[in-house]
Short mmCIF file of N, CA and C in Angstrom, two decimals:
data_model
loop_
_atom_site.label_atom_id
_atom_site.label_comp_id
_atom_site.label_asym_id
_atom_site.label_seq_id
_atom_site.Cartn_x
_atom_site.Cartn_y
_atom_site.Cartn_z
N MET A 1 24.02 -45.75 -89.76
CA MET A 1 24.80 -46.48 -88.79
C MET A 1 26.26 -46.03 -88.90
N THR A 2 26.91 -45.75 -87.76
CA THR A 2 28.30 -45.28 -87.76
C THR A 2 29.24 -46.47 -87.58
N ALA A 3 30.39 -46.34 -88.20
CA ALA A 3 31.39 -47.41 -88.12
C ALA A 3 32.16 -47.29 -86.80
N LEU A 4 32.55 -48.42 -86.26
CA LEU A 4 33.35 -48.44 -85.03
C LEU A 4 34.78 -47.99 -85.35
N PRO A 5 35.42 -47.28 -84.43
CA PRO A 5 36.79 -46.85 -84.69
C PRO A 5 37.75 -48.04 -84.67
N THR A 6 38.79 -47.93 -85.46
CA THR A 6 39.81 -48.98 -85.51
C THR A 6 40.70 -48.85 -84.27
N PRO A 7 41.46 -49.91 -83.94
CA PRO A 7 42.38 -49.81 -82.79
C PRO A 7 43.39 -48.67 -82.95
N GLN A 8 43.85 -48.43 -84.19
CA GLN A 8 44.80 -47.34 -84.42
C GLN A 8 44.15 -45.99 -84.11
N GLN A 9 42.89 -45.82 -84.49
CA GLN A 9 42.19 -44.57 -84.22
C GLN A 9 41.99 -44.38 -82.72
N LEU A 10 41.68 -45.46 -82.01
CA LEU A 10 41.52 -45.36 -80.56
C LEU A 10 42.83 -44.97 -79.89
N TRP A 11 43.92 -45.58 -80.36
CA TRP A 11 45.24 -45.30 -79.79
C TRP A 11 45.62 -43.85 -80.04
N LEU A 12 45.41 -43.37 -81.26
CA LEU A 12 45.74 -41.98 -81.59
C LEU A 12 44.84 -41.00 -80.84
N SER A 13 43.60 -41.38 -80.62
CA SER A 13 42.69 -40.48 -79.91
C SER A 13 43.13 -40.27 -78.47
N PHE A 14 43.83 -41.25 -77.89
CA PHE A 14 44.35 -41.10 -76.53
C PHE A 14 45.32 -39.93 -76.46
N PHE A 15 46.20 -39.83 -77.46
CA PHE A 15 47.21 -38.79 -77.45
C PHE A 15 46.69 -37.43 -77.92
N PHE A 16 45.66 -37.44 -78.76
CA PHE A 16 45.22 -36.18 -79.33
C PHE A 16 43.85 -35.71 -78.85
N SER A 17 43.28 -36.39 -77.88
CA SER A 17 41.97 -35.96 -77.39
C SER A 17 42.11 -34.72 -76.51
N LYS A 18 41.07 -33.93 -76.45
CA LYS A 18 41.09 -32.71 -75.65
C LYS A 18 41.01 -33.03 -74.16
N LYS A 19 40.46 -34.20 -73.80
CA LYS A 19 40.34 -34.57 -72.39
C LYS A 19 41.71 -34.83 -71.78
N ASN A 20 42.62 -35.34 -72.58
CA ASN A 20 43.94 -35.70 -72.09
C ASN A 20 44.88 -34.53 -72.34
N ASN A 21 45.14 -33.71 -71.34
CA ASN A 21 45.96 -32.53 -71.58
C ASN A 21 47.43 -32.89 -71.71
N GLY A 22 48.21 -31.97 -72.27
CA GLY A 22 49.62 -32.21 -72.55
C GLY A 22 50.45 -32.43 -71.32
N ALA A 23 50.09 -31.79 -70.21
CA ALA A 23 50.87 -31.94 -68.98
C ALA A 23 50.84 -33.38 -68.48
N LYS A 24 49.67 -34.01 -68.55
CA LYS A 24 49.57 -35.40 -68.10
C LYS A 24 50.36 -36.32 -69.02
N ARG A 25 50.30 -36.06 -70.33
CA ARG A 25 51.05 -36.88 -71.27
C ARG A 25 52.54 -36.75 -71.02
N SER A 26 53.02 -35.51 -70.88
CA SER A 26 54.45 -35.33 -70.68
C SER A 26 54.89 -35.91 -69.33
N GLU A 27 54.03 -35.82 -68.31
CA GLU A 27 54.35 -36.42 -67.02
C GLU A 27 54.45 -37.94 -67.15
N ALA A 28 53.53 -38.53 -67.90
CA ALA A 28 53.57 -39.98 -68.11
C ALA A 28 54.83 -40.38 -68.86
N ILE A 29 55.21 -39.59 -69.84
CA ILE A 29 56.42 -39.89 -70.61
C ILE A 29 57.65 -39.76 -69.71
N LEU A 30 57.71 -38.70 -68.90
CA LEU A 30 58.85 -38.52 -68.00
C LEU A 30 58.92 -39.62 -66.96
N ASN A 31 57.77 -40.06 -66.45
CA ASN A 31 57.75 -41.18 -65.51
C ASN A 31 58.31 -42.43 -66.17
N TRP A 32 57.91 -42.66 -67.42
CA TRP A 32 58.40 -43.83 -68.14
C TRP A 32 59.90 -43.74 -68.34
N ILE A 33 60.40 -42.54 -68.69
CA ILE A 33 61.84 -42.35 -68.89
C ILE A 33 62.58 -42.62 -67.58
N ALA A 34 62.09 -42.06 -66.49
CA ALA A 34 62.77 -42.24 -65.20
C ALA A 34 62.78 -43.70 -64.78
N MET A 35 61.67 -44.39 -64.95
CA MET A 35 61.60 -45.78 -64.52
C MET A 35 62.40 -46.69 -65.45
N SER A 36 62.54 -46.30 -66.73
CA SER A 36 63.33 -47.13 -67.63
C SER A 36 64.82 -46.84 -67.47
N THR A 37 65.16 -45.75 -66.78
CA THR A 37 66.55 -45.37 -66.59
C THR A 37 67.21 -46.15 -65.47
N PHE A 38 66.48 -46.40 -64.40
CA PHE A 38 67.09 -47.11 -63.27
C PHE A 38 66.08 -48.04 -62.61
N GLU A 39 66.66 -48.99 -61.87
CA GLU A 39 65.85 -49.94 -61.10
C GLU A 39 66.43 -49.95 -59.69
N LEU A 40 65.58 -49.82 -58.69
CA LEU A 40 66.02 -49.79 -57.30
C LEU A 40 65.42 -50.99 -56.58
N LYS A 41 66.30 -51.82 -56.00
CA LYS A 41 65.87 -53.02 -55.27
C LYS A 41 66.64 -53.12 -53.97
N THR A 42 66.18 -53.99 -53.08
CA THR A 42 66.91 -54.27 -51.85
C THR A 42 68.11 -55.15 -52.21
N HIS A 43 69.29 -54.77 -51.74
CA HIS A 43 70.51 -55.54 -52.01
C HIS A 43 70.50 -56.84 -51.22
N GLN A 44 70.88 -57.91 -51.89
CA GLN A 44 71.03 -59.20 -51.22
C GLN A 44 72.53 -59.46 -51.07
N VAL A 45 72.95 -59.68 -49.82
CA VAL A 45 74.37 -59.87 -49.53
C VAL A 45 74.93 -61.01 -50.37
N GLY A 46 76.06 -60.77 -51.01
CA GLY A 46 76.72 -61.78 -51.82
C GLY A 46 76.32 -61.77 -53.28
N LYS A 47 75.31 -61.02 -53.65
CA LYS A 47 74.86 -60.99 -55.04
C LYS A 47 75.75 -60.04 -55.84
N ALA A 48 76.11 -60.47 -57.06
CA ALA A 48 76.92 -59.65 -57.96
C ALA A 48 76.01 -59.07 -59.04
N TYR A 49 76.33 -57.88 -59.49
CA TYR A 49 75.52 -57.20 -60.50
C TYR A 49 76.37 -56.94 -61.73
N SER A 50 75.80 -57.22 -62.91
CA SER A 50 76.56 -57.04 -64.15
C SER A 50 76.39 -55.64 -64.73
N ASN A 51 75.22 -55.05 -64.58
CA ASN A 51 74.98 -53.70 -65.11
C ASN A 51 75.64 -52.66 -64.21
N PRO A 52 75.86 -51.45 -64.74
CA PRO A 52 76.37 -50.38 -63.87
C PRO A 52 75.44 -50.18 -62.67
N HIS A 53 76.01 -50.04 -61.50
CA HIS A 53 75.20 -49.98 -60.28
C HIS A 53 75.92 -49.23 -59.17
N PHE A 54 75.15 -48.81 -58.18
CA PHE A 54 75.68 -48.27 -56.94
C PHE A 54 74.68 -48.60 -55.84
N PHE A 55 75.06 -48.33 -54.61
CA PHE A 55 74.24 -48.72 -53.47
C PHE A 55 73.80 -47.47 -52.70
N ILE A 56 72.65 -47.57 -52.05
CA ILE A 56 72.13 -46.48 -51.23
C ILE A 56 71.85 -47.03 -49.83
N LEU A 57 72.48 -46.44 -48.83
CA LEU A 57 72.28 -46.84 -47.44
C LEU A 57 70.83 -46.60 -47.05
N ASN A 58 70.21 -47.59 -46.37
CA ASN A 58 68.79 -47.42 -46.03
C ASN A 58 68.49 -47.43 -44.53
N LYS A 59 69.50 -47.57 -43.69
CA LYS A 59 69.27 -47.54 -42.24
C LYS A 59 70.23 -46.56 -41.59
N GLY A 60 69.75 -45.90 -40.53
CA GLY A 60 70.57 -44.95 -39.80
C GLY A 60 70.33 -43.53 -40.25
N LEU A 61 71.01 -42.61 -39.59
CA LEU A 61 70.83 -41.19 -39.90
C LEU A 61 71.44 -40.81 -41.25
N ASN A 62 72.29 -41.66 -41.81
CA ASN A 62 72.86 -41.40 -43.13
C ASN A 62 72.06 -42.09 -44.24
N SER A 63 70.83 -42.48 -43.96
CA SER A 63 70.00 -43.12 -44.97
C SER A 63 69.92 -42.24 -46.21
N GLY A 64 70.07 -42.87 -47.36
CA GLY A 64 70.05 -42.15 -48.63
C GLY A 64 71.44 -41.88 -49.16
N LYS A 65 72.46 -42.14 -48.35
CA LYS A 65 73.83 -41.88 -48.78
C LYS A 65 74.23 -42.90 -49.84
N PRO A 66 74.70 -42.43 -51.01
CA PRO A 66 75.14 -43.37 -52.03
C PRO A 66 76.49 -43.98 -51.67
N LEU A 67 76.65 -45.25 -51.99
CA LEU A 67 77.87 -45.99 -51.66
C LEU A 67 78.38 -46.70 -52.91
N SER A 68 79.70 -46.81 -53.02
CA SER A 68 80.29 -47.58 -54.12
C SER A 68 80.30 -49.07 -53.80
N ASN A 69 80.49 -49.39 -52.52
CA ASN A 69 80.55 -50.78 -52.08
C ASN A 69 79.31 -51.12 -51.26
N PRO A 70 78.84 -52.37 -51.36
CA PRO A 70 77.60 -52.73 -50.65
C PRO A 70 77.81 -52.89 -49.15
N CYS A 71 76.73 -52.77 -48.43
CA CYS A 71 76.69 -53.08 -47.01
C CYS A 71 75.38 -53.83 -46.77
N PRO A 72 75.22 -54.49 -45.62
CA PRO A 72 74.00 -55.29 -45.40
C PRO A 72 72.71 -54.48 -45.46
N ASN A 73 72.73 -53.21 -45.07
CA ASN A 73 71.51 -52.40 -45.03
C ASN A 73 71.50 -51.39 -46.17
N CYS A 74 71.33 -51.87 -47.39
CA CYS A 74 71.32 -50.92 -48.50
C CYS A 74 70.43 -51.40 -49.63
N PHE A 75 70.11 -50.45 -50.49
CA PHE A 75 69.42 -50.73 -51.74
C PHE A 75 70.46 -50.72 -52.84
N VAL A 76 70.14 -51.34 -53.96
CA VAL A 76 71.01 -51.29 -55.13
C VAL A 76 70.26 -50.59 -56.25
N VAL A 77 70.94 -49.67 -56.91
CA VAL A 77 70.38 -48.97 -58.06
C VAL A 77 71.15 -49.47 -59.28
N THR A 78 70.44 -50.10 -60.21
CA THR A 78 71.06 -50.58 -61.44
C THR A 78 70.58 -49.72 -62.60
N THR A 79 71.50 -49.44 -63.50
CA THR A 79 71.19 -48.62 -64.68
C THR A 79 71.70 -49.34 -65.92
N SER A 80 71.37 -48.78 -67.07
CA SER A 80 71.83 -49.40 -68.31
C SER A 80 73.16 -48.84 -68.78
N THR A 81 73.50 -47.61 -68.38
CA THR A 81 74.76 -47.01 -68.80
C THR A 81 75.52 -46.44 -67.61
N GLU A 82 76.80 -46.27 -67.80
CA GLU A 82 77.66 -45.70 -66.76
C GLU A 82 77.31 -44.23 -66.53
N LYS A 83 76.94 -43.52 -67.58
CA LYS A 83 76.57 -42.10 -67.46
C LYS A 83 75.33 -41.95 -66.56
N GLU A 84 74.33 -42.80 -66.77
CA GLU A 84 73.13 -42.75 -65.94
C GLU A 84 73.46 -43.06 -64.49
N LYS A 85 74.37 -44.03 -64.30
CA LYS A 85 74.77 -44.40 -62.93
C LYS A 85 75.41 -43.21 -62.23
N ASN A 86 76.33 -42.53 -62.92
CA ASN A 86 77.01 -41.39 -62.31
C ASN A 86 76.03 -40.25 -62.02
N THR A 87 75.11 -40.01 -62.94
CA THR A 87 74.11 -38.96 -62.74
C THR A 87 73.26 -39.27 -61.51
N LEU A 88 72.75 -40.49 -61.43
CA LEU A 88 71.89 -40.87 -60.30
C LEU A 88 72.68 -40.93 -58.99
N TYR A 89 73.94 -41.35 -59.05
CA TYR A 89 74.79 -41.39 -57.86
C TYR A 89 74.92 -39.99 -57.27
N HIS A 90 75.27 -39.03 -58.13
CA HIS A 90 75.46 -37.67 -57.65
C HIS A 90 74.14 -37.02 -57.25
N LEU A 91 73.07 -37.35 -57.95
CA LEU A 91 71.75 -36.84 -57.58
C LEU A 91 71.36 -37.37 -56.19
N SER A 92 71.63 -38.65 -55.95
CA SER A 92 71.34 -39.23 -54.64
C SER A 92 72.19 -38.58 -53.55
N MET A 93 73.43 -38.28 -53.87
CA MET A 93 74.31 -37.60 -52.92
C MET A 93 73.75 -36.22 -52.58
N MET A 94 73.29 -35.49 -53.61
CA MET A 94 72.73 -34.16 -53.37
C MET A 94 71.46 -34.25 -52.52
N LEU A 95 70.63 -35.26 -52.77
CA LEU A 95 69.41 -35.43 -51.99
C LEU A 95 69.72 -35.76 -50.53
N GLN A 96 70.75 -36.57 -50.31
CA GLN A 96 71.11 -36.95 -48.95
C GLN A 96 71.72 -35.77 -48.20
N ILE A 97 72.62 -35.06 -48.84
CA ILE A 97 73.26 -33.91 -48.20
C ILE A 97 72.23 -32.81 -47.94
N GLY A 98 71.31 -32.64 -48.87
CA GLY A 98 70.28 -31.61 -48.72
C GLY A 98 69.19 -31.96 -47.73
N GLY A 99 69.19 -33.19 -47.22
CA GLY A 99 68.22 -33.60 -46.22
C GLY A 99 66.87 -34.01 -46.79
N PHE A 100 66.80 -34.28 -48.10
CA PHE A 100 65.52 -34.64 -48.71
C PHE A 100 65.10 -36.07 -48.36
N TYR A 101 66.07 -36.95 -48.13
CA TYR A 101 65.72 -38.31 -47.69
C TYR A 101 65.32 -38.30 -46.22
N ALA A 102 65.88 -37.41 -45.43
CA ALA A 102 65.63 -37.38 -43.98
C ALA A 102 64.16 -37.17 -43.67
N TYR A 103 63.44 -36.50 -44.53
CA TYR A 103 62.02 -36.26 -44.33
C TYR A 103 61.25 -37.58 -44.23
N TYR A 104 61.73 -38.61 -44.94
CA TYR A 104 61.02 -39.89 -45.02
C TYR A 104 61.51 -40.92 -44.01
N LEU A 105 62.43 -40.56 -43.12
CA LEU A 105 62.95 -41.52 -42.15
C LEU A 105 61.84 -41.94 -41.19
N LYS A 106 61.80 -43.25 -40.93
CA LYS A 106 60.82 -43.83 -40.01
C LYS A 106 61.58 -44.57 -38.93
N GLY A 107 60.94 -44.80 -37.80
CA GLY A 107 61.57 -45.57 -36.73
C GLY A 107 62.16 -44.66 -35.68
N SER A 108 62.08 -45.12 -34.43
CA SER A 108 62.55 -44.28 -33.33
C SER A 108 63.95 -44.68 -32.86
N VAL A 109 64.28 -45.95 -32.88
CA VAL A 109 65.60 -46.38 -32.41
C VAL A 109 66.61 -46.33 -33.54
N ILE A 110 66.33 -47.05 -34.61
CA ILE A 110 67.19 -47.01 -35.79
C ILE A 110 66.33 -46.51 -36.95
N PRO A 111 66.50 -45.25 -37.33
CA PRO A 111 65.68 -44.73 -38.42
C PRO A 111 66.04 -45.40 -39.74
N PHE A 112 65.06 -45.53 -40.62
CA PHE A 112 65.29 -46.14 -41.93
C PHE A 112 64.39 -45.46 -42.94
N ILE A 113 64.74 -45.64 -44.21
CA ILE A 113 63.91 -45.13 -45.30
C ILE A 113 63.37 -46.33 -46.06
N SER A 114 62.10 -46.28 -46.42
CA SER A 114 61.50 -47.39 -47.16
C SER A 114 61.94 -47.33 -48.61
N ILE A 115 61.90 -48.47 -49.26
CA ILE A 115 62.30 -48.54 -50.66
C ILE A 115 61.37 -47.69 -51.52
N TYR A 116 60.10 -47.64 -51.16
CA TYR A 116 59.12 -46.84 -51.90
C TYR A 116 59.47 -45.36 -51.81
N ASP A 117 59.76 -44.86 -50.61
CA ASP A 117 60.09 -43.45 -50.44
C ASP A 117 61.40 -43.10 -51.12
N CYS A 118 62.38 -43.99 -51.02
CA CYS A 118 63.68 -43.75 -51.66
C CYS A 118 63.51 -43.70 -53.18
N ARG A 119 62.79 -44.67 -53.73
CA ARG A 119 62.57 -44.74 -55.18
C ARG A 119 61.84 -43.49 -55.68
N ASN A 120 60.77 -43.11 -54.98
CA ASN A 120 59.99 -41.95 -55.42
C ASN A 120 60.77 -40.65 -55.30
N THR A 121 61.53 -40.49 -54.24
CA THR A 121 62.32 -39.27 -54.08
C THR A 121 63.35 -39.16 -55.19
N LEU A 122 64.04 -40.26 -55.47
CA LEU A 122 65.05 -40.27 -56.53
C LEU A 122 64.40 -40.07 -57.89
N LYS A 123 63.29 -40.76 -58.14
CA LYS A 123 62.59 -40.65 -59.43
C LYS A 123 62.06 -39.24 -59.65
N ASN A 124 61.39 -38.67 -58.66
CA ASN A 124 60.81 -37.34 -58.82
C ASN A 124 61.88 -36.27 -59.00
N SER A 125 62.99 -36.41 -58.31
CA SER A 125 64.09 -35.46 -58.47
C SER A 125 64.70 -35.59 -59.85
N PHE A 126 64.86 -36.82 -60.30
CA PHE A 126 65.42 -37.06 -61.63
C PHE A 126 64.50 -36.48 -62.70
N ILE A 127 63.19 -36.68 -62.55
CA ILE A 127 62.23 -36.16 -63.52
C ILE A 127 62.27 -34.64 -63.55
N SER A 128 62.33 -34.02 -62.38
CA SER A 128 62.31 -32.55 -62.35
C SER A 128 63.58 -31.95 -62.94
N LEU A 129 64.68 -32.69 -62.91
CA LEU A 129 65.94 -32.16 -63.43
C LEU A 129 66.27 -32.62 -64.84
N ILE A 130 65.61 -33.67 -65.33
CA ILE A 130 65.98 -34.22 -66.64
C ILE A 130 65.56 -33.29 -67.78
N ASN A 131 64.58 -32.42 -67.55
CA ASN A 131 64.16 -31.49 -68.60
C ASN A 131 65.30 -30.60 -69.05
N ASN A 132 66.21 -30.28 -68.15
CA ASN A 132 67.34 -29.45 -68.50
C ASN A 132 68.62 -30.18 -68.11
N GLU A 133 69.05 -31.07 -68.99
CA GLU A 133 70.20 -31.92 -68.69
C GLU A 133 71.48 -31.10 -68.49
N PHE A 134 71.60 -29.99 -69.21
CA PHE A 134 72.77 -29.13 -69.06
C PHE A 134 72.86 -28.59 -67.64
N GLN A 135 71.74 -28.09 -67.11
CA GLN A 135 71.71 -27.57 -65.75
C GLN A 135 72.02 -28.67 -64.74
N LEU A 136 71.45 -29.86 -64.96
CA LEU A 136 71.70 -30.99 -64.07
C LEU A 136 73.18 -31.31 -64.03
N GLN A 137 73.82 -31.37 -65.19
CA GLN A 137 75.24 -31.68 -65.26
C GLN A 137 76.06 -30.58 -64.58
N LYS A 138 75.63 -29.34 -64.74
CA LYS A 138 76.31 -28.21 -64.10
C LYS A 138 76.24 -28.35 -62.58
N HIS A 139 75.07 -28.70 -62.05
CA HIS A 139 74.91 -28.88 -60.60
C HIS A 139 75.75 -30.05 -60.11
N ILE A 140 75.75 -31.14 -60.86
CA ILE A 140 76.54 -32.32 -60.47
C ILE A 140 78.02 -31.97 -60.44
N ASN A 141 78.50 -31.26 -61.46
CA ASN A 141 79.91 -30.88 -61.50
C ASN A 141 80.28 -29.97 -60.32
N MET A 142 79.39 -29.05 -59.98
CA MET A 142 79.64 -28.14 -58.86
C MET A 142 79.72 -28.92 -57.54
N VAL A 143 78.77 -29.81 -57.31
CA VAL A 143 78.77 -30.60 -56.07
C VAL A 143 79.98 -31.52 -56.03
N SER A 144 80.36 -32.09 -57.17
CA SER A 144 81.55 -32.95 -57.22
C SER A 144 82.81 -32.16 -56.88
N ALA A 145 82.93 -30.96 -57.42
CA ALA A 145 84.10 -30.12 -57.13
C ALA A 145 84.15 -29.76 -55.64
N ILE A 146 83.00 -29.42 -55.08
CA ILE A 146 82.95 -29.09 -53.65
C ILE A 146 83.32 -30.31 -52.81
N SER A 147 82.80 -31.48 -53.18
CA SER A 147 83.11 -32.72 -52.44
C SER A 147 84.59 -33.05 -52.53
N LYS A 148 85.18 -32.85 -53.70
CA LYS A 148 86.60 -33.13 -53.89
C LYS A 148 87.44 -32.20 -53.01
N LYS A 149 87.08 -30.92 -52.99
CA LYS A 149 87.80 -29.95 -52.15
C LYS A 149 87.63 -30.28 -50.67
N GLU A 150 86.42 -30.71 -50.30
CA GLU A 150 86.16 -31.10 -48.91
C GLU A 150 87.05 -32.28 -48.52
N ALA A 151 87.20 -33.26 -49.41
CA ALA A 151 88.04 -34.43 -49.13
C ALA A 151 89.50 -34.00 -48.97
N GLU A 152 89.95 -33.08 -49.83
CA GLU A 152 91.33 -32.58 -49.71
C GLU A 152 91.54 -31.89 -48.36
N LEU A 153 90.58 -31.07 -47.96
CA LEU A 153 90.70 -30.37 -46.68
C LEU A 153 90.64 -31.35 -45.50
N GLN A 154 89.84 -32.41 -45.61
CA GLN A 154 89.80 -33.43 -44.56
C GLN A 154 91.16 -34.10 -44.41
N LYS A 155 91.84 -34.35 -45.55
CA LYS A 155 93.18 -34.95 -45.50
C LYS A 155 94.16 -34.00 -44.80
N VAL A 156 94.07 -32.72 -45.12
CA VAL A 156 94.94 -31.73 -44.49
C VAL A 156 94.68 -31.68 -42.98
N ILE A 157 93.42 -31.67 -42.59
CA ILE A 157 93.07 -31.66 -41.16
C ILE A 157 93.60 -32.91 -40.47
N SER A 158 93.48 -34.06 -41.13
CA SER A 158 93.98 -35.31 -40.56
C SER A 158 95.49 -35.26 -40.37
N LYS A 159 96.20 -34.73 -41.37
CA LYS A 159 97.66 -34.63 -41.27
C LYS A 159 98.06 -33.64 -40.18
N MET A 160 97.30 -32.57 -40.02
CA MET A 160 97.59 -31.61 -38.95
C MET A 160 97.37 -32.25 -37.58
N ALA A 161 96.35 -33.07 -37.44
CA ALA A 161 96.10 -33.77 -36.18
C ALA A 161 97.25 -34.74 -35.89
N ASP A 162 97.72 -35.45 -36.93
CA ASP A 162 98.87 -36.35 -36.76
C ASP A 162 100.12 -35.57 -36.35
N LEU A 163 100.31 -34.42 -36.99
CA LEU A 163 101.47 -33.58 -36.67
C LEU A 163 101.40 -33.11 -35.22
N LYS A 164 100.23 -32.74 -34.76
CA LYS A 164 100.05 -32.28 -33.37
C LYS A 164 100.39 -33.41 -32.40
N VAL A 165 99.89 -34.62 -32.69
CA VAL A 165 100.18 -35.77 -31.82
C VAL A 165 101.68 -36.06 -31.80
N SER A 166 102.31 -36.04 -32.97
CA SER A 166 103.76 -36.29 -33.04
C SER A 166 104.55 -35.25 -32.26
N TYR A 167 104.16 -34.00 -32.40
CA TYR A 167 104.84 -32.93 -31.68
C TYR A 167 104.73 -33.12 -30.17
N ILE A 168 103.51 -33.42 -29.71
CA ILE A 168 103.30 -33.61 -28.26
C ILE A 168 104.08 -34.82 -27.77
N GLN A 169 104.08 -35.91 -28.54
CA GLN A 169 104.82 -37.11 -28.13
C GLN A 169 106.31 -36.84 -28.07
N SER A 170 106.83 -36.13 -29.07
CA SER A 170 108.28 -35.84 -29.05
C SER A 170 108.63 -34.89 -27.90
N LEU A 171 107.74 -33.95 -27.61
CA LEU A 171 107.96 -33.02 -26.51
C LEU A 171 108.04 -33.77 -25.18
N PHE A 172 107.09 -34.66 -24.92
CA PHE A 172 107.10 -35.39 -23.65
C PHE A 172 108.22 -36.42 -23.60
N SER A 173 108.55 -37.01 -24.71
CA SER A 173 109.65 -37.97 -24.67
C SER A 173 110.97 -37.25 -24.42
N LYS A 174 111.13 -36.03 -24.94
CA LYS A 174 112.32 -35.22 -24.67
C LYS A 174 112.36 -34.83 -23.19
N MET A 175 111.20 -34.46 -22.63
CA MET A 175 111.13 -34.09 -21.21
C MET A 175 111.46 -35.29 -20.32
N GLN A 176 111.02 -36.48 -20.70
CA GLN A 176 111.30 -37.67 -19.90
C GLN A 176 112.78 -38.02 -19.94
N LYS A 177 113.42 -37.84 -21.08
CA LYS A 177 114.86 -38.13 -21.20
C LYS A 177 115.67 -37.16 -20.33
N GLU A 178 115.24 -35.90 -20.31
CA GLU A 178 115.94 -34.91 -19.50
C GLU A 178 115.77 -35.18 -18.01
N ALA A 179 114.63 -35.76 -17.64
CA ALA A 179 114.36 -36.06 -16.23
C ALA A 179 115.20 -37.23 -15.76
N ILE A 180 115.61 -38.08 -16.62
CA ILE A 180 116.40 -39.26 -16.22
C ILE A 180 117.83 -38.92 -16.06
#
């Protein structure tokens, strides 16, 4: 008669059995890491969050856009650390700019992304990039630098538009004074 395996032996056999290949184990571990890193929920207007957090727009053509301040149509992503928040914020920005959220937009009048699609897109992207954290940080830094330069150029363009309006206004006001 053979002895029944102990609970410890059963537990260890799960990890070391030939049926359970390493890819599935590592995928399960990465899924657990991604899900323990952040939580994505529908934002409730007026609710305050104590953990580091940011918001993701869920309606309109800009669905997936990360936001620092809440709006009525957004999800909230809460994390345990500020570093995780910044990583996920920039990852979400890259996904939105790259059009990866746009694939999941539903609706004909006002397109929206479901919480399930948003969560899975963010989670799967995080999992695929977390294996090489150095590369992820490099990509985030590059996108941040490009965004910062873009904002600077937008300010310059805005000032040039203001300058053009001022020039035209002063030109016509000078012409009106000469006509009088």
